[in-house]
mmCIF file of C-alpha atoms in Angstrom:
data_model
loop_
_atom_site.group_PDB
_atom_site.id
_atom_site.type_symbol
_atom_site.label_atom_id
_atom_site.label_comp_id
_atom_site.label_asym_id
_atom_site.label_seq_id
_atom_site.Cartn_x
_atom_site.Cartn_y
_atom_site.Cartn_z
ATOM 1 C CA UNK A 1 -0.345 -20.898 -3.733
ATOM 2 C CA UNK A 2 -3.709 -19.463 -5.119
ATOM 3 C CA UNK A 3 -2.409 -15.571 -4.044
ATOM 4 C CA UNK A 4 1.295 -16.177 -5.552
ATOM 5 C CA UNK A 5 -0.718 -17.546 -9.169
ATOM 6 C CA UNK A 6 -3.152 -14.768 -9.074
ATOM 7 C CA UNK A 7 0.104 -12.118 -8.437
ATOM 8 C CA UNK A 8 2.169 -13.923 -10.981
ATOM 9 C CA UNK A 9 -0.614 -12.916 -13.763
ATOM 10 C CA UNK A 10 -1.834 -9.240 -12.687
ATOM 11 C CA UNK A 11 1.644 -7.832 -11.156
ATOM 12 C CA UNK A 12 3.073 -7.368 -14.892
ATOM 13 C CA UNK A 13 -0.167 -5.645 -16.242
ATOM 14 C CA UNK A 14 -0.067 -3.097 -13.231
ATOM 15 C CA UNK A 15 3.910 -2.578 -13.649
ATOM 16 C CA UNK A 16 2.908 -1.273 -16.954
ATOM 17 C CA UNK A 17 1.379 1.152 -15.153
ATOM 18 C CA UNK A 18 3.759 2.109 -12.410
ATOM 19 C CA UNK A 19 5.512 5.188 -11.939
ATOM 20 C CA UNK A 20 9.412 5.179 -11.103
ATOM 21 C CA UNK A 21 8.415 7.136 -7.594
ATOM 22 C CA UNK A 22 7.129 3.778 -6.509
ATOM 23 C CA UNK A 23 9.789 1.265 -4.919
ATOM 24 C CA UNK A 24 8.127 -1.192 -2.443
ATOM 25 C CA UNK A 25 7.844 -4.719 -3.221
ATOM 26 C CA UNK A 26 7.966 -4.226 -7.156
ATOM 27 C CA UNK A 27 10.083 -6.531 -9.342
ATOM 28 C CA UNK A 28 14.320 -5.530 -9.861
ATOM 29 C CA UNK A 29 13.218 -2.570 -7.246
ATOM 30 C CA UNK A 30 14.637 -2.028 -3.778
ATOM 31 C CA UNK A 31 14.409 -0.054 -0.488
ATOM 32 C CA UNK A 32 18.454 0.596 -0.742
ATOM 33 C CA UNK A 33 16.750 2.448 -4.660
ATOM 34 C CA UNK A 34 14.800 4.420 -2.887
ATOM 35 C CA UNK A 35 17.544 5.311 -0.553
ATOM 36 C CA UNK A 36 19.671 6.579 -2.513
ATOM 37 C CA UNK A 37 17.365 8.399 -4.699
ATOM 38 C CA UNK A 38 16.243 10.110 -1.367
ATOM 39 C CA UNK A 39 20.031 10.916 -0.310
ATOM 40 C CA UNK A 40 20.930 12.308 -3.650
ATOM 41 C CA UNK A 41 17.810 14.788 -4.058
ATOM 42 C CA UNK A 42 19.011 16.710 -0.458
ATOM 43 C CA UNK A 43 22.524 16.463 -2.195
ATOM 44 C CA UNK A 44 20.903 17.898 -5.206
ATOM 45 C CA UNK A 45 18.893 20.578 -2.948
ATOM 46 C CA UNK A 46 15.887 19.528 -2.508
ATOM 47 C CA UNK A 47 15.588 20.349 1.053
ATOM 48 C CA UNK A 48 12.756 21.455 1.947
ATOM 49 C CA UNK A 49 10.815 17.313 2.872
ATOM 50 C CA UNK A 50 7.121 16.589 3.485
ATOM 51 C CA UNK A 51 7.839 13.336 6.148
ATOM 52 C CA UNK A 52 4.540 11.806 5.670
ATOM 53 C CA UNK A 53 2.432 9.061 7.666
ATOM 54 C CA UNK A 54 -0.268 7.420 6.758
ATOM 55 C CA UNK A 55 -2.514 6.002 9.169
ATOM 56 C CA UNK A 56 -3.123 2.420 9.319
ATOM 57 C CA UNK A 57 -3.013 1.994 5.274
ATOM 58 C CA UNK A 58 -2.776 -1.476 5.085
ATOM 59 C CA UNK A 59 -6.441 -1.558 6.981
ATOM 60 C CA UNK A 60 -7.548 1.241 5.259
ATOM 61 C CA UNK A 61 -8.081 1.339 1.614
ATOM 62 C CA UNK A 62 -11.645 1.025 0.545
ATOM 63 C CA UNK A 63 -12.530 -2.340 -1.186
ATOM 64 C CA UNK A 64 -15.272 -0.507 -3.450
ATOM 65 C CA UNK A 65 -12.624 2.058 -4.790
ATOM 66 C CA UNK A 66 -9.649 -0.514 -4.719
ATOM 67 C CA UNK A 67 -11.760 -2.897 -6.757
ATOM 68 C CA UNK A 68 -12.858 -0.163 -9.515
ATOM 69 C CA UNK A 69 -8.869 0.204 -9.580
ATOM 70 C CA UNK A 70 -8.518 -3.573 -10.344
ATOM 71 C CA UNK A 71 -11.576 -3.553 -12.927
ATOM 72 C CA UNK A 72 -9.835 -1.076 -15.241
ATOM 73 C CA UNK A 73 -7.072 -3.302 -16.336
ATOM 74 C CA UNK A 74 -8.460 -6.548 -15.584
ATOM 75 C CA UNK A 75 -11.372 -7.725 -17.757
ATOM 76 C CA UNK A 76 -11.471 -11.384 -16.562
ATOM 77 C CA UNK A 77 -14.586 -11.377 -13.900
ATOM 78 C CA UNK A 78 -13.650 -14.536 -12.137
ATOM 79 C CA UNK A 79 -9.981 -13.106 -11.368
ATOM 80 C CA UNK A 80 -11.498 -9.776 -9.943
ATOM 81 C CA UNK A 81 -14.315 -12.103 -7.881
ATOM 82 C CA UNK A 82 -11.385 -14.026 -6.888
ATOM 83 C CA UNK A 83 -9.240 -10.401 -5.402
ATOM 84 C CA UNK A 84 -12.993 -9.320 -3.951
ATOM 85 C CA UNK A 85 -12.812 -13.002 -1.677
ATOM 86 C CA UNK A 86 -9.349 -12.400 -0.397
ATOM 87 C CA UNK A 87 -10.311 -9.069 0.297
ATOM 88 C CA UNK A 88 -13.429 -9.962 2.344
ATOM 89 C CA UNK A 89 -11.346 -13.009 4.066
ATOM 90 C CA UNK A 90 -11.934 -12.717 7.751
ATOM 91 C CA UNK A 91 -8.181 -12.663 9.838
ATOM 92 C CA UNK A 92 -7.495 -14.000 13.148
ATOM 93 C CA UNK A 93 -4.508 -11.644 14.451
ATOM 94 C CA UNK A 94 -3.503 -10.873 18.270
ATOM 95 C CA UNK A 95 -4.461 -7.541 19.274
ATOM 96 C CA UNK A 96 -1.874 -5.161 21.454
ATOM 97 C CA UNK A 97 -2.512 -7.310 24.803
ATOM 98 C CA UNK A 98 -1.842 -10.290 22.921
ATOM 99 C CA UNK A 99 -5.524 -11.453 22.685
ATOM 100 C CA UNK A 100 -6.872 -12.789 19.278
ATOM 101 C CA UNK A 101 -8.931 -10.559 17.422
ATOM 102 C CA UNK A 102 -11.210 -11.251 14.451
ATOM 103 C CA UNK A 103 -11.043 -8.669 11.554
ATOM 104 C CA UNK A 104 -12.259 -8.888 8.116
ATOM 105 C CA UNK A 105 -15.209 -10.840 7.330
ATOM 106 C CA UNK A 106 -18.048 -10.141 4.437
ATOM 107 C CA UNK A 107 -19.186 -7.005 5.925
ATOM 108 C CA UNK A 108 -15.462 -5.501 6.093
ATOM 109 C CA UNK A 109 -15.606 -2.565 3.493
ATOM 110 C CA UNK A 110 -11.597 -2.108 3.857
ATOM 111 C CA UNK A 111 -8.312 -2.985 4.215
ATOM 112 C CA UNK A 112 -6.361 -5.658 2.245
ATOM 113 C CA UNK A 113 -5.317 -9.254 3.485
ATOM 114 C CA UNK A 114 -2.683 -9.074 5.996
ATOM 115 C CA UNK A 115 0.005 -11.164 5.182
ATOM 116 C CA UNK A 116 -1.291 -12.281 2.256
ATOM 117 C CA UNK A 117 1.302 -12.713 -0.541
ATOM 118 C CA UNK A 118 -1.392 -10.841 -2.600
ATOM 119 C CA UNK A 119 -1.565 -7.749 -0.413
ATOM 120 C CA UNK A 120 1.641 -5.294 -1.263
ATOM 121 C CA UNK A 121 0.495 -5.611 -4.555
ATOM 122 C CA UNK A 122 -3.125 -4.513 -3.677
ATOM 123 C CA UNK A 123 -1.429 -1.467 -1.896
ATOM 124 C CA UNK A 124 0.869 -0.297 -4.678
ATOM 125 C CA UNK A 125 -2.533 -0.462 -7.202
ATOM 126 C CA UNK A 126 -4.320 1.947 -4.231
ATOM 127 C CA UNK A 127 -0.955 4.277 -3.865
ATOM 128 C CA UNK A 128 -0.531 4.720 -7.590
ATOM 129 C CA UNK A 129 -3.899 6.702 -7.502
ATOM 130 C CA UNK A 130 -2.189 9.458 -5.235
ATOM 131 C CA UNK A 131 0.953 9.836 -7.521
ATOM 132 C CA UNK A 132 -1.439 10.075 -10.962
ATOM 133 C CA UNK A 133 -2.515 13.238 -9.086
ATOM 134 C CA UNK A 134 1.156 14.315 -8.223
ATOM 135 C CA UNK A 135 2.028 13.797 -11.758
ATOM 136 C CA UNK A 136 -1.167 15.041 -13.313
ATOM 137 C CA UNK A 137 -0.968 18.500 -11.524
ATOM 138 C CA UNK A 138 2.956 19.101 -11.817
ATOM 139 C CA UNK A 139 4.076 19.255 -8.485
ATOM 140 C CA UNK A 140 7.511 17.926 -9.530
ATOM 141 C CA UNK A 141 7.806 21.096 -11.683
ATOM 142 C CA UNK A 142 6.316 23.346 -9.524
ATOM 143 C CA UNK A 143 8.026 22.623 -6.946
ATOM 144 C CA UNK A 144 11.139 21.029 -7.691
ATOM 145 C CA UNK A 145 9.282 17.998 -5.897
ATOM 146 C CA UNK A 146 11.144 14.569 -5.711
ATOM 147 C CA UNK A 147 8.267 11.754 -4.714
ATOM 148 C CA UNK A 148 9.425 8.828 -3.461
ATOM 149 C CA UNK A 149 6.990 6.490 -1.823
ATOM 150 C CA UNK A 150 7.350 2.600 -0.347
ATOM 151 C CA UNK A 151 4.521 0.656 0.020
ATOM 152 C CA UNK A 152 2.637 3.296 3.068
ATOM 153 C CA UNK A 153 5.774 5.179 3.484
ATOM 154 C CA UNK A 154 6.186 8.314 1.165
ATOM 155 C CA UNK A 155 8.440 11.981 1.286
ATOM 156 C CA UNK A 156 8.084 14.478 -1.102
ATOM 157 C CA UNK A 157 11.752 16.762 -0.858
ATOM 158 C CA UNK A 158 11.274 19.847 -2.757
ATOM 159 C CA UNK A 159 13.509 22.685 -3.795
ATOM 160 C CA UNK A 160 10.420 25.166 -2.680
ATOM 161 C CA UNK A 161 6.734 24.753 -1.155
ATOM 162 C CA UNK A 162 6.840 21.759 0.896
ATOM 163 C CA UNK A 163 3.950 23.356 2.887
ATOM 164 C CA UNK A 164 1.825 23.152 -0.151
ATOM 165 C CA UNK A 165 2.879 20.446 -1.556
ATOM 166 C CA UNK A 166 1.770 18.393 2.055
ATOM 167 C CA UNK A 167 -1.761 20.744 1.929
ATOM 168 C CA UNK A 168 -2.448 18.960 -1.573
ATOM 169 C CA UNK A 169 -1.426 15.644 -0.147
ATOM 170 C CA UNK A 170 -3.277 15.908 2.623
ATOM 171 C CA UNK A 171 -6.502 17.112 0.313
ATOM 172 C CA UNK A 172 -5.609 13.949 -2.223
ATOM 173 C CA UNK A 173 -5.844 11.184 0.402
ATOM 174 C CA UNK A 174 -8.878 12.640 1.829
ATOM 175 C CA UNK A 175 -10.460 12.458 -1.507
ATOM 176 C CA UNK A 176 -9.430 8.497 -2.321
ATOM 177 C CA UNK A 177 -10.298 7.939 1.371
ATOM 178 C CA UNK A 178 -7.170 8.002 3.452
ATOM 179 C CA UNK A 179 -5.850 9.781 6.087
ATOM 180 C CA UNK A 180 -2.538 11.642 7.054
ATOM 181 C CA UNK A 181 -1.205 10.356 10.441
ATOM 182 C CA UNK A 182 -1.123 14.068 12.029
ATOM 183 C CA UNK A 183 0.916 13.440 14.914
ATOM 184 C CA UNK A 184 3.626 12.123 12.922
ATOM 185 C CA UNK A 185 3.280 14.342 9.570
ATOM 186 C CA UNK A 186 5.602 17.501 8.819
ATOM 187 C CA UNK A 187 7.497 19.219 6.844
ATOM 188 C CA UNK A 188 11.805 19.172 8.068
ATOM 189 C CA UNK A 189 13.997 21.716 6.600
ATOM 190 C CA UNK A 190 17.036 18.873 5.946
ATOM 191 C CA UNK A 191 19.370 21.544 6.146
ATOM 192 C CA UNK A 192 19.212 22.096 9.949
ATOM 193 C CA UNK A 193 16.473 19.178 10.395
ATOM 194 C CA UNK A 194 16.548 15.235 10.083
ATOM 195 C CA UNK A 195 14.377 12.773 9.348
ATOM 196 C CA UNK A 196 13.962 8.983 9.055
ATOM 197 C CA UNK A 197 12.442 6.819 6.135
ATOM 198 C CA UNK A 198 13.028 3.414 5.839
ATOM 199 C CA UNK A 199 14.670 2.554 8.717
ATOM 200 C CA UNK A 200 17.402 5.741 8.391
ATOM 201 C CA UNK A 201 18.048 9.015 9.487
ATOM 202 C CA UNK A 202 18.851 11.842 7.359
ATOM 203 C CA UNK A 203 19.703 15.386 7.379
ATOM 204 C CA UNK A 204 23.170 17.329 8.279
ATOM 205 C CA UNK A 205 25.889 15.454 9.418
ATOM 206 C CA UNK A 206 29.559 16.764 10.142
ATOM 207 C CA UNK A 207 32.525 14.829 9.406
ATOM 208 C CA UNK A 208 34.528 13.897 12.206
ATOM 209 C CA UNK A 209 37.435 14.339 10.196
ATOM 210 C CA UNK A 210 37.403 17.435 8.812
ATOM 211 C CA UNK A 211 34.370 18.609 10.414
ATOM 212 C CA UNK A 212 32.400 19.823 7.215
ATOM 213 C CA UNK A 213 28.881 19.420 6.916
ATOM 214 C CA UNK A 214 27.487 17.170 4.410
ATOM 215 C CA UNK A 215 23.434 15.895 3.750
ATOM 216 C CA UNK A 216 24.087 12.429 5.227
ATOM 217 C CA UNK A 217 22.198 9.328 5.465
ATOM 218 C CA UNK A 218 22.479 6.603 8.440
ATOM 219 C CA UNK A 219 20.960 3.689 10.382
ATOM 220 C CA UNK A 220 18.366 5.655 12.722
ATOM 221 C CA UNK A 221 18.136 5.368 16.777
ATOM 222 C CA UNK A 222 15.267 3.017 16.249
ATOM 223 C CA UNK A 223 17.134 0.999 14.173
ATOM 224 C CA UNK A 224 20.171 0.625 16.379
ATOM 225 C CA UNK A 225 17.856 -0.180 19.216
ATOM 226 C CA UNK A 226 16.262 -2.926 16.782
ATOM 227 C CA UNK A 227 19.090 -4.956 16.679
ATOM 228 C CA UNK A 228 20.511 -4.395 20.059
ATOM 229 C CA UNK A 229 17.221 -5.492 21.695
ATOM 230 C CA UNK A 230 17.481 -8.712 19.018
ATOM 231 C CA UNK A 231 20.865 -9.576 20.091
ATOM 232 C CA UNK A 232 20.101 -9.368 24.162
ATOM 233 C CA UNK A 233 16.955 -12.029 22.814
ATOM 234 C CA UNK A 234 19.694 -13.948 21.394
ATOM 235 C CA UNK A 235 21.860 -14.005 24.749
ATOM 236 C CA UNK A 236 19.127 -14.184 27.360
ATOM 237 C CA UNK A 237 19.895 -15.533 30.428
ATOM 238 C CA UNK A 238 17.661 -19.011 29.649
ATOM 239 C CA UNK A 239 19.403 -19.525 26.535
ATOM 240 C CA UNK A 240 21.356 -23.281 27.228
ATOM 241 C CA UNK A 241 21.696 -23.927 23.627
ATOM 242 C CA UNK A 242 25.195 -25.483 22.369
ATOM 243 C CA UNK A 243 27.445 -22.186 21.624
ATOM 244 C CA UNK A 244 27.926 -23.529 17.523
ATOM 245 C CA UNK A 245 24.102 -22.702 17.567
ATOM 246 C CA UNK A 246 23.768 -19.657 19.956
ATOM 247 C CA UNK A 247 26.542 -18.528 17.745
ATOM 248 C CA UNK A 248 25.007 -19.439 14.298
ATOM 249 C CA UNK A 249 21.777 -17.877 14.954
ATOM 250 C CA UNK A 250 23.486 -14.228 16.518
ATOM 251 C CA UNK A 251 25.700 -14.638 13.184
ATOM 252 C CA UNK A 252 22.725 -14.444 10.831
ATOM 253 C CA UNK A 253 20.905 -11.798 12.945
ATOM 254 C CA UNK A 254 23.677 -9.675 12.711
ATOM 255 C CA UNK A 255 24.546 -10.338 8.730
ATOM 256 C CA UNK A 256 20.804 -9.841 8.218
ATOM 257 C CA UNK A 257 20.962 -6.558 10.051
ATOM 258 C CA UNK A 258 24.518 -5.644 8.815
ATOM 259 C CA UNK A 259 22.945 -6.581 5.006
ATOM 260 C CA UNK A 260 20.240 -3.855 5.059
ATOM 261 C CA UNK A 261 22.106 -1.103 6.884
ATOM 262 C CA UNK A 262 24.661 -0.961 5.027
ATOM 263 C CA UNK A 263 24.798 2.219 3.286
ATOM 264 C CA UNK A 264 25.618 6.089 4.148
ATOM 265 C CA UNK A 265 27.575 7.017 7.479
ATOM 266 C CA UNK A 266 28.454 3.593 9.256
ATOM 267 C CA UNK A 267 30.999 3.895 11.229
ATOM 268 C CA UNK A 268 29.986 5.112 13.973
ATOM 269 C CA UNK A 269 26.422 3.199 14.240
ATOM 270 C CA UNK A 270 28.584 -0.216 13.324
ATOM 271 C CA UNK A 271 31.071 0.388 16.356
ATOM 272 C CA UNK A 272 27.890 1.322 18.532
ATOM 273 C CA UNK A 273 26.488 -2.508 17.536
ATOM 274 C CA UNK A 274 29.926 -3.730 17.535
ATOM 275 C CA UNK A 275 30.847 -2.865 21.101
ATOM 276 C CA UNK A 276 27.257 -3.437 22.230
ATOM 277 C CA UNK A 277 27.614 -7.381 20.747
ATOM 278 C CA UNK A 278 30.990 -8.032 22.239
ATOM 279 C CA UNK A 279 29.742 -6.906 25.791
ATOM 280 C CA UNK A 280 26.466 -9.278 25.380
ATOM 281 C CA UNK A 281 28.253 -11.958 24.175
ATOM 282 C CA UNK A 282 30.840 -11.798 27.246
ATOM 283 C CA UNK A 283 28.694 -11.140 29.977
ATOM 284 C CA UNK A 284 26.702 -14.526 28.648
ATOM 285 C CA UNK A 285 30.074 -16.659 28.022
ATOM 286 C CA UNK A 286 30.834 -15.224 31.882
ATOM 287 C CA UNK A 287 27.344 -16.782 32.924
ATOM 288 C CA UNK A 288 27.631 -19.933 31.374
ATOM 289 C CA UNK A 289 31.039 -20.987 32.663
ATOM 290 C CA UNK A 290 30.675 -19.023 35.662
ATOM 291 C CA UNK A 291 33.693 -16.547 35.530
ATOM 292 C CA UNK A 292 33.941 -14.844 38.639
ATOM 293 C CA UNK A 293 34.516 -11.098 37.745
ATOM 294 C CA UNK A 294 33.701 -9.493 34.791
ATOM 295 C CA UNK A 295 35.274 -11.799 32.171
ATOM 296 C CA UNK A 296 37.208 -9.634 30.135
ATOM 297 C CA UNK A 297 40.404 -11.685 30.547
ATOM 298 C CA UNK A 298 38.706 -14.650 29.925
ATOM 299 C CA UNK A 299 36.685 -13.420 26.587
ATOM 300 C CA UNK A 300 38.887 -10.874 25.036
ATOM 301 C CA UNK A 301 37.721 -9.037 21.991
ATOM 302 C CA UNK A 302 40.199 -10.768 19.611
ATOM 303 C CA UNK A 303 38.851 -14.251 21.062
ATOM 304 C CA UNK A 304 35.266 -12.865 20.867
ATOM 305 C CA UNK A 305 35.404 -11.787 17.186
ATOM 306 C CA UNK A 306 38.023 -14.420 16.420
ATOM 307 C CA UNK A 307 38.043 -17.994 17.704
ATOM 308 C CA UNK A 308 34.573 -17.906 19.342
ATOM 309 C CA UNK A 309 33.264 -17.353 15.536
ATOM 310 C CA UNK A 310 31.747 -13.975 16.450
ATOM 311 C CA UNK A 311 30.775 -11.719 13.378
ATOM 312 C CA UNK A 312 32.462 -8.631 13.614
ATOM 313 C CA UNK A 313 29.860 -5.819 12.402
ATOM 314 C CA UNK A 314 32.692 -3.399 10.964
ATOM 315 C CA UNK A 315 33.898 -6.141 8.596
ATOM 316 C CA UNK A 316 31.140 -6.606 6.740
ATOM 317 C CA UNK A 317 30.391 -4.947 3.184
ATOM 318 C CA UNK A 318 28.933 -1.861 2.698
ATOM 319 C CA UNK A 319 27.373 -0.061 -0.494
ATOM 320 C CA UNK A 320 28.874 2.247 -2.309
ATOM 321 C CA UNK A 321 26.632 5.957 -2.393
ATOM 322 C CA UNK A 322 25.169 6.296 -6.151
ATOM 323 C CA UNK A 323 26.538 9.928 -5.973
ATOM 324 C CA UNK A 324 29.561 12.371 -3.930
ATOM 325 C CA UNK A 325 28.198 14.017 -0.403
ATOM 326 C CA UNK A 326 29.235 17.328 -1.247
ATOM 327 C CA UNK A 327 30.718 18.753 2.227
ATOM 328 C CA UNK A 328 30.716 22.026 3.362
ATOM 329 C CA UNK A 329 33.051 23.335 5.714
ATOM 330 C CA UNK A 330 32.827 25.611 8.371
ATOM 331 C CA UNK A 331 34.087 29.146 7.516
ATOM 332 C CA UNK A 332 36.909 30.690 8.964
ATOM 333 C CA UNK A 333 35.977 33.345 12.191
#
């Protein structure tokens, strides 16, 4: 309650402050924004794409410089002693084998509060520093550079110079005391090259139609995997709730899913969930009423996605792209 008061009365002196490249977690601002934005500047030829990492940024932003960040627009001393306890709070969180860990604490001299309500807000303030510099040295103009960053995930797509342009990033976090993940940093060339940001893939695509290329945008492997591993959780084998609830709760994984990748080239992602779902959902119904055989003639796909209250993937809404993929076909010979 404390964190959500505190945001409530800094967020809109920092939004003042905020540049447009910045989409994570800020007020009337969306990851499907920054999509877009990031779709339409390959459309508009900017292909050349710095696909940056940054290592553990969350954990990693220095409290000293962070809170020299805070004291420039906040004058109030007991609001920025209140930020400087939250940011010293020691965390209890399980550690990759599962074990609890202890981080944080009074002699922590970085990272921000995980899971605090406070934190994305912390991490915009620290972020902004790095796009000053991109503004304040022109890389937009002299490169033709598009910056689009959310929360700890940025690309740069330029028209020319990406190698530069991720030499001065590189140089910039260094300097405000972060670090490039270098294992998964690099510049793609979208036109023969994808890449993923925010949960998508994109890069060339080729219509199955008409089979002209076009800069495309759609759910990435990982993501398809996301919500296929989610739905076999939904269905495992232990699972004896009533179906009105297994069903209910598969609906709104699926919706949720469906919600946020729902832009770009769908179709054939959608039929990839689709099919996977119907197949999980009738090798479970054959389990539970144990159907000898495989159960398709018991648990057709019309009674799956029908009667059995099923949510069929490729029915659900999609958005619109915020500009025409301009296609290119192949020539002739």
């Amino acid at each position: 309650m404390v964190q959500t008061a505190a945001k409530l009365v800094i967020e809109p002196i920092f939004e003042a402050d905020f540049d447009e490249a910045a989409y994570g977690y800020r007020p009337r601002r969306s990851a499907h924004d920054a999509i877009r934005v990031v779709h339409k500047a390959l459309d508009d030829g900017r292909t050349e794409v710095v696909d940056a990492d940054l290592s553990q940024y969350f954990d990693t932003i220095p409290h000293a410089a962070l809170m020299t960040c805070l004291a420039r627009r906040i004058s109030d001393g007991r609001m920025l002693h209140l930020l400087k306890g939250w940011l010293k709070a020691p965390v209890v969180e399980p550690d990759e084998r599962g074990a609890q860990r202890m981080s944080g604490g009074k002699r922590a001299t970085r990272g921000t509060p995980q899971g605090g309500v406070v934190s994305p807000l912390l991490a915009n303030i620290y972020m902004h520093r790095y796009i000053k510099a991109f503004r304040r040295y022109g890389l937009d103009q002299q490169y033709g550079a598009q910056l689009v960053t959310y929360a700890d995930d940025l690309v740069v797509l330029c028209r020319q110079g990406a190698h530069e342009v991720l030499e001065k990033t590189r140089d910039w976090m260094g300097s405000i005391g972060l670090a490039l993940n270098e294992g998964k940093t690099r510049v793609r060339d979208a036109r023969c090259e994808s890449f993923d940001f925010l949960g998508y893939t994109f890069g060339p695509m080729y219509s199955p139609r008409t089979s002209g290329r076009y800069n495309g945008a759609r759910p990435s492997k990982k993501a398809i995997a996301s919500i296929k591993g989610a739905i076999r959780k939904q269905l495992r084998n232990g699972n004896q709730a009533p179906w009105a609830e297994v069903v209910s709760r598969l609906n709104r994984t699926v919706r949720g899913w469906a919600a946020y990748f729902c832009y770009g080239s769908l179709a054939k992602a959608r039929h990839d969930v689709q099919l996977h779902l119907y197949h999980s959902v009738r090798r479970f119904l054959r389990r539970r009423h144990k159907v000898a055989g495989p159960g398709y003639r018991q648990f057709p796909v019309a009674a799956v996605f029908g009667e059995l209250g099923v949510l069929a993937v490729d029915r659900l809404p999609r958005l619109a792209p915020a500009h025409a993929a301009r296609e290119t076909r192949p020539r002739a010979g």
